[in-house]
Coordinates of C-alpha atoms in Angstrom, one line a residue:
X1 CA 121.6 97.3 87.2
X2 CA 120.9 97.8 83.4
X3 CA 118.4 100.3 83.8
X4 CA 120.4 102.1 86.2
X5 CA 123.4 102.4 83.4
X6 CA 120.8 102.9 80.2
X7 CA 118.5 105.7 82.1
X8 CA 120.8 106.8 84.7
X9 CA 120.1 107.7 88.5
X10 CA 116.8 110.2 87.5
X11 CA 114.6 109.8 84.3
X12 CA 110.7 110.3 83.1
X13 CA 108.6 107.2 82.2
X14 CA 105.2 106.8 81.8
X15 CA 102.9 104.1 84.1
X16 CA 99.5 103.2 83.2
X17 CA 99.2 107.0 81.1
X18 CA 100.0 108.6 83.8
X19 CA 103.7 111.2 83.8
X20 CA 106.5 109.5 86.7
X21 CA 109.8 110.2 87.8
X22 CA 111.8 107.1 88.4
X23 CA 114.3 108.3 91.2
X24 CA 117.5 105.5 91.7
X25 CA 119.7 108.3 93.6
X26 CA 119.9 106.7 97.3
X27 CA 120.5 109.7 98.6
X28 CA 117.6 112.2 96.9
X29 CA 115.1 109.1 97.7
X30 CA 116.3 109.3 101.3
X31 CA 116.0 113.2 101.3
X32 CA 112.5 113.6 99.7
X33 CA 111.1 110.8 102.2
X34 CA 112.8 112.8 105.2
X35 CA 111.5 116.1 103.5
X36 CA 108.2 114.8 102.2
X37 CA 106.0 117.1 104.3
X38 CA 108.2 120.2 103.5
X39 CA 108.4 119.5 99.8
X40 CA 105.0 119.0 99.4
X41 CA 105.1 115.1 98.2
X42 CA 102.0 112.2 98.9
X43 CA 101.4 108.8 98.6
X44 CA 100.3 107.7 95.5
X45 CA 99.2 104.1 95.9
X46 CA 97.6 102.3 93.0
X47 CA 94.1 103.0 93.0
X48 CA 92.9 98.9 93.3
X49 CA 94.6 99.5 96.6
X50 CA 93.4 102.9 97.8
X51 CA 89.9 101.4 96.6
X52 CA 90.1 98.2 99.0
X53 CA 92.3 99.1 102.2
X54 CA 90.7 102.4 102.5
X55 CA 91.8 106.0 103.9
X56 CA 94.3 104.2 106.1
X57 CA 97.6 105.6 108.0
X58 CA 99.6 105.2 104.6
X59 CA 97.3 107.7 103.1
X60 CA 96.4 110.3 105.9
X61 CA 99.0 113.5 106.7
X62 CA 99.8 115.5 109.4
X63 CA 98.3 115.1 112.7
X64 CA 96.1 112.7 111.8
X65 CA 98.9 110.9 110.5
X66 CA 101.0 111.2 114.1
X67 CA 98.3 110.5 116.0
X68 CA 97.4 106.8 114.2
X69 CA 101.2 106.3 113.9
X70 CA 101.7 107.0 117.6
X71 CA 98.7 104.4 118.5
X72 CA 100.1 102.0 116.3
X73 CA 103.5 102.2 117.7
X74 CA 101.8 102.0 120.7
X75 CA 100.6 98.7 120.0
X76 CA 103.6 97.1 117.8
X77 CA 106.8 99.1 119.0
X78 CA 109.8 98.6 121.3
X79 CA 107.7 99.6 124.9
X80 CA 105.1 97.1 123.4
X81 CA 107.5 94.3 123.2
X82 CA 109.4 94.9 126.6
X83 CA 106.0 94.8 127.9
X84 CA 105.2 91.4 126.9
X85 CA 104.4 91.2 123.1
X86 CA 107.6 89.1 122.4
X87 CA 106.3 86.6 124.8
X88 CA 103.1 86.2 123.3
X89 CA 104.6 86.2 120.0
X90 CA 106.5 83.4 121.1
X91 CA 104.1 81.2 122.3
X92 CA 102.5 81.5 119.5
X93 CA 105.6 80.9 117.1
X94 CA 106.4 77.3 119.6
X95 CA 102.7 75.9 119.1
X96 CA 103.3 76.3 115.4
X97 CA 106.1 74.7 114.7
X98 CA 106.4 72.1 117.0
X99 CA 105.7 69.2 114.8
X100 CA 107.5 69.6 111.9
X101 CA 109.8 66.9 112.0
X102 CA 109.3 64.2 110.0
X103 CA 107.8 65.8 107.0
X104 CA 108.1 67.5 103.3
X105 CA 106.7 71.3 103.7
X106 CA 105.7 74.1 101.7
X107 CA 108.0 76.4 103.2
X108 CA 106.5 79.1 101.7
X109 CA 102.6 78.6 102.5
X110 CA 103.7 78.0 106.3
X111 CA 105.6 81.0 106.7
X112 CA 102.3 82.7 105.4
X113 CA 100.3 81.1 107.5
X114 CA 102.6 81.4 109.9
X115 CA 102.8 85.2 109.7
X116 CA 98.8 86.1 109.1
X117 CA 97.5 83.6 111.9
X118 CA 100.0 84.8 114.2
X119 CA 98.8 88.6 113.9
X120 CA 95.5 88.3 113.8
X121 CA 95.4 86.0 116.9
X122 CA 97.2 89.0 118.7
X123 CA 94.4 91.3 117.0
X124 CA 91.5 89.0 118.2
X125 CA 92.4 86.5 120.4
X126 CA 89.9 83.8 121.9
X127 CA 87.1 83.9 118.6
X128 CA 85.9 80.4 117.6
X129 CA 87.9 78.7 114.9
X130 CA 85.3 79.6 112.1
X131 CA 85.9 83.4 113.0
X132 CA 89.8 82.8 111.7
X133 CA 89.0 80.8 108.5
X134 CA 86.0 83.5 107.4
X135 CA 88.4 86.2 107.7
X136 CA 91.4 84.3 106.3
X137 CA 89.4 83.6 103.1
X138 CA 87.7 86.7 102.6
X139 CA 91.7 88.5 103.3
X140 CA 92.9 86.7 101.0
X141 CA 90.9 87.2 98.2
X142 CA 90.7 91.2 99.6
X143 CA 94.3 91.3 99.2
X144 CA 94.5 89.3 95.6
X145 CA 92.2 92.4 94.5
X146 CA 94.5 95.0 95.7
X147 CA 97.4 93.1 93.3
X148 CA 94.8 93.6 90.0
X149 CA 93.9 96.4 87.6
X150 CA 91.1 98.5 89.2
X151 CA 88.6 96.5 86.8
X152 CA 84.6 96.7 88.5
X153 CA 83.3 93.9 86.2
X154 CA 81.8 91.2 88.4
X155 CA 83.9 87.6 88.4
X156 CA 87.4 90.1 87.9
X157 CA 89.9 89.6 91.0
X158 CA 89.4 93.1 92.0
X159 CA 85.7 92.8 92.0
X160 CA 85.8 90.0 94.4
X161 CA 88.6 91.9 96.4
X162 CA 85.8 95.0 96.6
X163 CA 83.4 92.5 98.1
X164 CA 85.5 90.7 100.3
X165 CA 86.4 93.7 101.6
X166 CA 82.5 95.1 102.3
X167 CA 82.0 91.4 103.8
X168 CA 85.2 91.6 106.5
X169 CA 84.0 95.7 107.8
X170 CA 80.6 93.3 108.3
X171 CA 82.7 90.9 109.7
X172 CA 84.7 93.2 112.2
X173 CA 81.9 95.2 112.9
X174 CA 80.0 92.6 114.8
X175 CA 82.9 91.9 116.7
X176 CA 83.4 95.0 118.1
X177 CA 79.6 95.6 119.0
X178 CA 79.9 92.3 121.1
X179 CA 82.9 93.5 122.2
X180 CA 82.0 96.8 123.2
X181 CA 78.9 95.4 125.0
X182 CA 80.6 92.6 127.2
X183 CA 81.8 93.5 130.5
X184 CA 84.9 91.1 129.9
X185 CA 88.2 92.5 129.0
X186 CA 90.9 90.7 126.8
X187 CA 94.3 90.8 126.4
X188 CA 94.7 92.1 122.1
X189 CA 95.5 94.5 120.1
X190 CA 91.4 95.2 119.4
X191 CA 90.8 95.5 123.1
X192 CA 93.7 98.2 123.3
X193 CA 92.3 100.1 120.3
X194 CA 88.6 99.8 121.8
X195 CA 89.8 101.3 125.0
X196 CA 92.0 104.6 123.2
X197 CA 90.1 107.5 123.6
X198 CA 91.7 108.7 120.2
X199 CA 89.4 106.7 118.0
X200 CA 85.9 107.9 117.9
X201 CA 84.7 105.5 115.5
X202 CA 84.5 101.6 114.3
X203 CA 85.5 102.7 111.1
X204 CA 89.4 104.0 112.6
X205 CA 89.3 100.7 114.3
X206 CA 88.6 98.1 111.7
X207 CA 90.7 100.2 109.2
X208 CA 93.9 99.7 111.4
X209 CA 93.2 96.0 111.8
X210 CA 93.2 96.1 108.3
X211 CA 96.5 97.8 108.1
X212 CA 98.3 95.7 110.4
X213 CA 97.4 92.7 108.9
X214 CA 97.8 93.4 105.0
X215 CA 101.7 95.7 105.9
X216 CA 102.8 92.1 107.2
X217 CA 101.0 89.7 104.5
X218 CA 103.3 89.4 101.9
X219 CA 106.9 90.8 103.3
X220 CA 106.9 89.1 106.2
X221 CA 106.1 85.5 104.7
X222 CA 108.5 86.3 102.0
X223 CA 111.5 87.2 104.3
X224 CA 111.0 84.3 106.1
X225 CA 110.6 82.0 103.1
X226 CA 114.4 83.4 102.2
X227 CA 115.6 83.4 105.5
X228 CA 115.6 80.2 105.3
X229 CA 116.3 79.7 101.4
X230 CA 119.6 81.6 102.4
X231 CA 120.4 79.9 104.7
X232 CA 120.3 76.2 103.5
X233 CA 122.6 77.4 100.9
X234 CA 125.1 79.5 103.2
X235 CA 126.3 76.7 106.1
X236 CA 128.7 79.1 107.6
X237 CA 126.0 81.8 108.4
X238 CA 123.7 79.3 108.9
X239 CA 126.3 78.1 111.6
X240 CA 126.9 81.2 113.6
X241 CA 122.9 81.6 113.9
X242 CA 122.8 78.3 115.2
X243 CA 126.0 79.0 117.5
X244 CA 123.9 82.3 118.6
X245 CA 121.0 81.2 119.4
X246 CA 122.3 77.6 121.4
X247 CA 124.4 80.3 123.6
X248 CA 120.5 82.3 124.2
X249 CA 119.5 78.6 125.4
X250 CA 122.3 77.8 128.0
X251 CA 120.5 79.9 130.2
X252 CA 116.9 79.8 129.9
X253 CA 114.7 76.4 130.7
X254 CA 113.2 74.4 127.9
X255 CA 109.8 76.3 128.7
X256 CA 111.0 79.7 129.2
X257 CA 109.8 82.2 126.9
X258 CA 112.1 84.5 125.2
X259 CA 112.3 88.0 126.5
X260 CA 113.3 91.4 125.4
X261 CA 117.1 91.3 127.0
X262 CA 117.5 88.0 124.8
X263 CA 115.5 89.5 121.8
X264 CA 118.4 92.5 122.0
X265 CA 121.3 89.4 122.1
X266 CA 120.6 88.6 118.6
X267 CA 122.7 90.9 116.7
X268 CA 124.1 88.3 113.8
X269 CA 119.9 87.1 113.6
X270 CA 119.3 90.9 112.9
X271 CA 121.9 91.2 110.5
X272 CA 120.9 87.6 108.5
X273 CA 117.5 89.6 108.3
X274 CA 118.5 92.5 106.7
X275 CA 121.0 91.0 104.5
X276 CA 118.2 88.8 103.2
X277 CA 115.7 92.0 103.0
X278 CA 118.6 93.5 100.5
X279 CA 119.0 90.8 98.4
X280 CA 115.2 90.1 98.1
X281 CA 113.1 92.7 99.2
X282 CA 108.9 92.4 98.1
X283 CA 109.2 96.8 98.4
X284 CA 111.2 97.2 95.4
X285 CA 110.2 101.1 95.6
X286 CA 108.0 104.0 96.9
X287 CA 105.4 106.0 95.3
X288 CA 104.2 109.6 96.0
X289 CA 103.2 112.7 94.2
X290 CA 104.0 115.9 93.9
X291 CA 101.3 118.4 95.1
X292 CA 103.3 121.7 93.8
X293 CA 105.7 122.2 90.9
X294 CA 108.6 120.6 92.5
X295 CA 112.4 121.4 92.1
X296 CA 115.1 118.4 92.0
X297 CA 118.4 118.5 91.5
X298 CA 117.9 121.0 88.8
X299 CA 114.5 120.0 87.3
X300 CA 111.1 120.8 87.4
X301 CA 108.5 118.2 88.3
X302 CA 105.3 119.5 87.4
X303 CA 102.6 119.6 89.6
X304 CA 100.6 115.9 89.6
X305 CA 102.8 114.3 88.7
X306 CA 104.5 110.4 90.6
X307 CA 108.0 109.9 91.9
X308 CA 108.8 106.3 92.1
X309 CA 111.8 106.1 94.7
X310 CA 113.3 103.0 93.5
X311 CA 115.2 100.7 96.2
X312 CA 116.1 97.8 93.8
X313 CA 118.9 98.9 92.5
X314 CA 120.6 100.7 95.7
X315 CA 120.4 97.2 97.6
X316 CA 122.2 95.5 94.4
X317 CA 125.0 98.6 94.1
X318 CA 128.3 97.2 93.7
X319 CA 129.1 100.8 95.0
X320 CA 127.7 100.2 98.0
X321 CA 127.4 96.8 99.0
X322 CA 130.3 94.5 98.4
X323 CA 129.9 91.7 95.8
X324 CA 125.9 92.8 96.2
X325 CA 124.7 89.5 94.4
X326 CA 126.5 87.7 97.7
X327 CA 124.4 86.5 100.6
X328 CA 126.9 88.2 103.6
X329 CA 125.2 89.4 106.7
X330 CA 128.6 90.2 108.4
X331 CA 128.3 93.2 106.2
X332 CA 125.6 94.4 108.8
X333 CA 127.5 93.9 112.0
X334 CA 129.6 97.1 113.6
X335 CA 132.8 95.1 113.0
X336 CA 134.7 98.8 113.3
X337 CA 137.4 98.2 116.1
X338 CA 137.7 102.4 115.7
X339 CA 133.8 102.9 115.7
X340 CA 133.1 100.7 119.2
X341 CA 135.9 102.7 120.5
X342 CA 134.0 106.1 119.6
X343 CA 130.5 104.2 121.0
X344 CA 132.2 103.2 124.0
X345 CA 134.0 106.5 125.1
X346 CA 130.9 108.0 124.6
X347 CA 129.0 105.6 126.8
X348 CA 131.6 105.9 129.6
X349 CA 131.2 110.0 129.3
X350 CA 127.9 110.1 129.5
X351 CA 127.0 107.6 131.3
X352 CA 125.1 105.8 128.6
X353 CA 123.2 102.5 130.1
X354 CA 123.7 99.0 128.2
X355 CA 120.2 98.9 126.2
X356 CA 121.1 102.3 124.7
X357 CA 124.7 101.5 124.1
X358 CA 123.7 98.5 122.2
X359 CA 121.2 100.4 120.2
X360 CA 123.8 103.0 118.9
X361 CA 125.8 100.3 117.7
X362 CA 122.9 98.8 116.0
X363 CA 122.0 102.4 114.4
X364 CA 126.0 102.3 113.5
X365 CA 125.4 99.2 110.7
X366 CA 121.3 99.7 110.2
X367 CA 121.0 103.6 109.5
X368 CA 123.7 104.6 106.9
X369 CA 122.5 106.9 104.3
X370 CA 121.4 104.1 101.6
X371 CA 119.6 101.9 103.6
X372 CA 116.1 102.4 103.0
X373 CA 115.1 98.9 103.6
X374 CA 111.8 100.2 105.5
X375 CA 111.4 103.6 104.2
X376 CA 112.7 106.9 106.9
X377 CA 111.5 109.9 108.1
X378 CA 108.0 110.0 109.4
X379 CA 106.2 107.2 107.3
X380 CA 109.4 105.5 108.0
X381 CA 107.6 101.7 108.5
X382 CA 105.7 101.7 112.0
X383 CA 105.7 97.9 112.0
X384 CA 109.5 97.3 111.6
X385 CA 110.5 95.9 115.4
X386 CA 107.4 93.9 114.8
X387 CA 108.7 91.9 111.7
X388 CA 112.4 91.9 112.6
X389 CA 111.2 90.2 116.2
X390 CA 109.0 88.1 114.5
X391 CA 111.9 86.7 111.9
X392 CA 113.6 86.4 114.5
X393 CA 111.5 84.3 117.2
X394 CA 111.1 82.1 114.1
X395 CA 114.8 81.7 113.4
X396 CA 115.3 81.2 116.9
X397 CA 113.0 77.7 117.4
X398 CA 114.0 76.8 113.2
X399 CA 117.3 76.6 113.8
X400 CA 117.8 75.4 116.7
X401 CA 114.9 72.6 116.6
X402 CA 115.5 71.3 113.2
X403 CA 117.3 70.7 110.1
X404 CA 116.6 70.8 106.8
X405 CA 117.4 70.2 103.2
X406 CA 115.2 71.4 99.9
X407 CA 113.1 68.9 97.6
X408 CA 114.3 69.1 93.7
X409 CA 112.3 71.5 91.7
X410 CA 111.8 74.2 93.7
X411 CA 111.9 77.3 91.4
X412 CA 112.1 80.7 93.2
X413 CA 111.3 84.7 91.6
X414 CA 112.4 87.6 92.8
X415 CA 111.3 90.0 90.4
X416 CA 108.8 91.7 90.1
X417 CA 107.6 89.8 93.4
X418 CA 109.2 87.1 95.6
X419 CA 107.4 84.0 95.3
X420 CA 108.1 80.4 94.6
X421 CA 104.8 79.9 92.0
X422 CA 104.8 76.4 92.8
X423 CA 105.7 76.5 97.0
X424 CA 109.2 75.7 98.3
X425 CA 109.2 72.5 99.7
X426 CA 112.0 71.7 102.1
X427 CA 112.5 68.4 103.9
X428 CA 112.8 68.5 107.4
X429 CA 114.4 66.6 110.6
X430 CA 115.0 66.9 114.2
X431 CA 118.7 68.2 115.0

């Protein structure tokens, strides 16, 4: 907060030479993302990361833009999971932690694992196991260059990121000309994207593979790393996810998978989620630039210049949020007695079914003004039922399957990235 109290809600800086607004106002960040179109703003990612992902959805506008987003949503959103994504997710999610009992992990390097091996096995499912480590390693180090000053010096991290990256478009692109010339038809995310008529080249393709795959990488890993770091230290919420996910299992068999009707049940799993997302989110801000002098709220932001929409601060707003330093996910839930008697009157006059009376009241706790947790308007993050399912197919075998309690030592950051530098190792038991 002491920046926010020094500087105030709108001041200039300077990053790397280059002019930028810093913008703390929750509600001018949420209008210029809603208006960024209108107002003439872009996205002005660092160039080590322009350089190595590529001309990919984040960067394209206008139709282009819709037309990726709409495939992608396609692919990842709510019709994609009632159709039978959340199953496969979750037979993946039971294979991988089935055997943890018993042993010390690195929380933190499973939940990685966890989250990249999971999404690229939807992406390309049925490749020999050497076609997952190759692309794992060269990722990796891709991703460790986007993270580096845009350097070209052979042996710097972004050099090898720059490589890595020229070695997985090889990588892809002979997977998709086998693909394209085989007769046999599979059941991923590449198939589905090979089969759109609305991408004319490899290139589209391997740069939304790409996309998926490093949106997820860090944030999703992270979440779930203090998910559970939250957890261990809150028993009473750690209870009532427990109590809510035993009361999914009373009536489902052992084997049967979890399904979009159950996946909607888990309101207080939602809200642990985006509690923890508040209190330790890897997006601590937004960048664009302005393509047009720009007016706001009373000044002139030249031409050129970046706007950093900063999120830190309004997730940690004592104005806002309640003692913002405490872990409370009740503060999500639609505990209003006066607003589910507004949602339900207007369910009974119109004639509202369930799934979209549930759904406003989810909107009624998710969507207030401040919460900018994954970005709005129309970059607003495409991938956000796809890591909020995920978390939550993961709390729902974690919690119930096991317990746990941390090894000494562990040391966590949160700023400027969460990460525990040396893992966070976590004991773990059958419950």
């Amino acid at each position: 907060m002491c920046i926010h109290y020094r500087y105030g809600n709108i001041f200039k800086t300077h990053a790397l030479g280059s002019p930028m607004i810093v913008c703390m106002d929750p509600q001018i960040n949420r209008y210029m993302l809603i208006n960024e179109s209108k107002i003439g703003l872009v996205l002005a990612h660092p160039d080590s990361i322009k350089n190595i992902i590529g001309v990919n959805m984040a960067e394209v506008n206008g139709t282009v833009h819709k037309r990726i987003r709409g495939t992608l949503l396609s692919l990842i959103g709510p019709a994609a999971h009632r159709d039978g994504l959340l199953q496969k997710m979750d037979r993946c999610m039971r294979s991988f932690i089935h055997n943890w009992a018993g042993k010390t992990i690195d929380i933190q390097q499973k939940v990685r694992k966890l989250a990249f091996m999971g999404s690229l096995e939807q992406i390309v499912e049925n490749e020999p196991s050497s076609f997952y480590e190759t692309f794992e390693d060269l990722f990796v180090k891709m991703s460790l260059g986007t993270m580096s000053l845009p350097i070209k010096i052979p042996g710097t991290t972004y050099y090898q990121g720059l490589k890595a990256r020229i070695k997985l478009n090889a990588l892809l692109e002979e997977l998709l000309a086998k693909r394209k010339a085989s007769s046999v038809t599979h059941d991923d995310f590449l198939d589905q994207l090979i089969r759109n008529n609305g991408y004319n080249s490899s290139e589209e393709i391997i740069e939304q593979i790409v996309t998926i795959l490093y949106a997820g990488y860090d944030s999703v890993s992270s979440t779930a790393m203090m998910t559970v770091k939250y957890l261990h230290d809150n028993p009473r919420a750690l209870q009532a996810i427990r109590e809510e996910h035993f009361a999914l299992q009373q009536n489902k068999r052992p084997e049967e998978l979890i399904n979009w009707d159950d996946y909607k049940k888990m309101s207080f799993t939602r809200a642990v989620i985006f509690e923890t997302l508040r209190l330790a989110n890897v997006v601590n801000g937004l960048s664009r630039r302005t393509t047009s002098d720009l007016e706001l709220n009373g000044f002139i932001i030249p031409k050129g210049w970046k706007i950093y929409l900063y999120k830190r601060e309004t997730n940690l707003d004592p104005f806002l949020y309640q003692e913002p330093l405490t872990f409370n996910p009740w503060r999500w839930l639609v505990s209003s007695s006066i607003l589910n008697l507004i949602l339900l009157c207007i369910k009974n006059l119109l004639l509202i079914n369930e799934d979209k009376y549930i759904e406003m009241q989810e909107k009624g706790s998710e969507s207030n003004s401040y919460n900018l947790l994954y970005g709005a308007g129309g970059r607003e993050c495409p991938g956000k039922e796809l890591s909020i399912s995920r978390f939550s197919l993961f709390l729902h075998h974690f919690v119930t399957k096991y317990r746990w309690e941390e090894v000494e030592g562990n040391k966590l950051l949160l700023y400027p990235r969460v990460i525990a530098p040396k893992g966070l190792h976590i004991r773990v038991s059958e419950y």
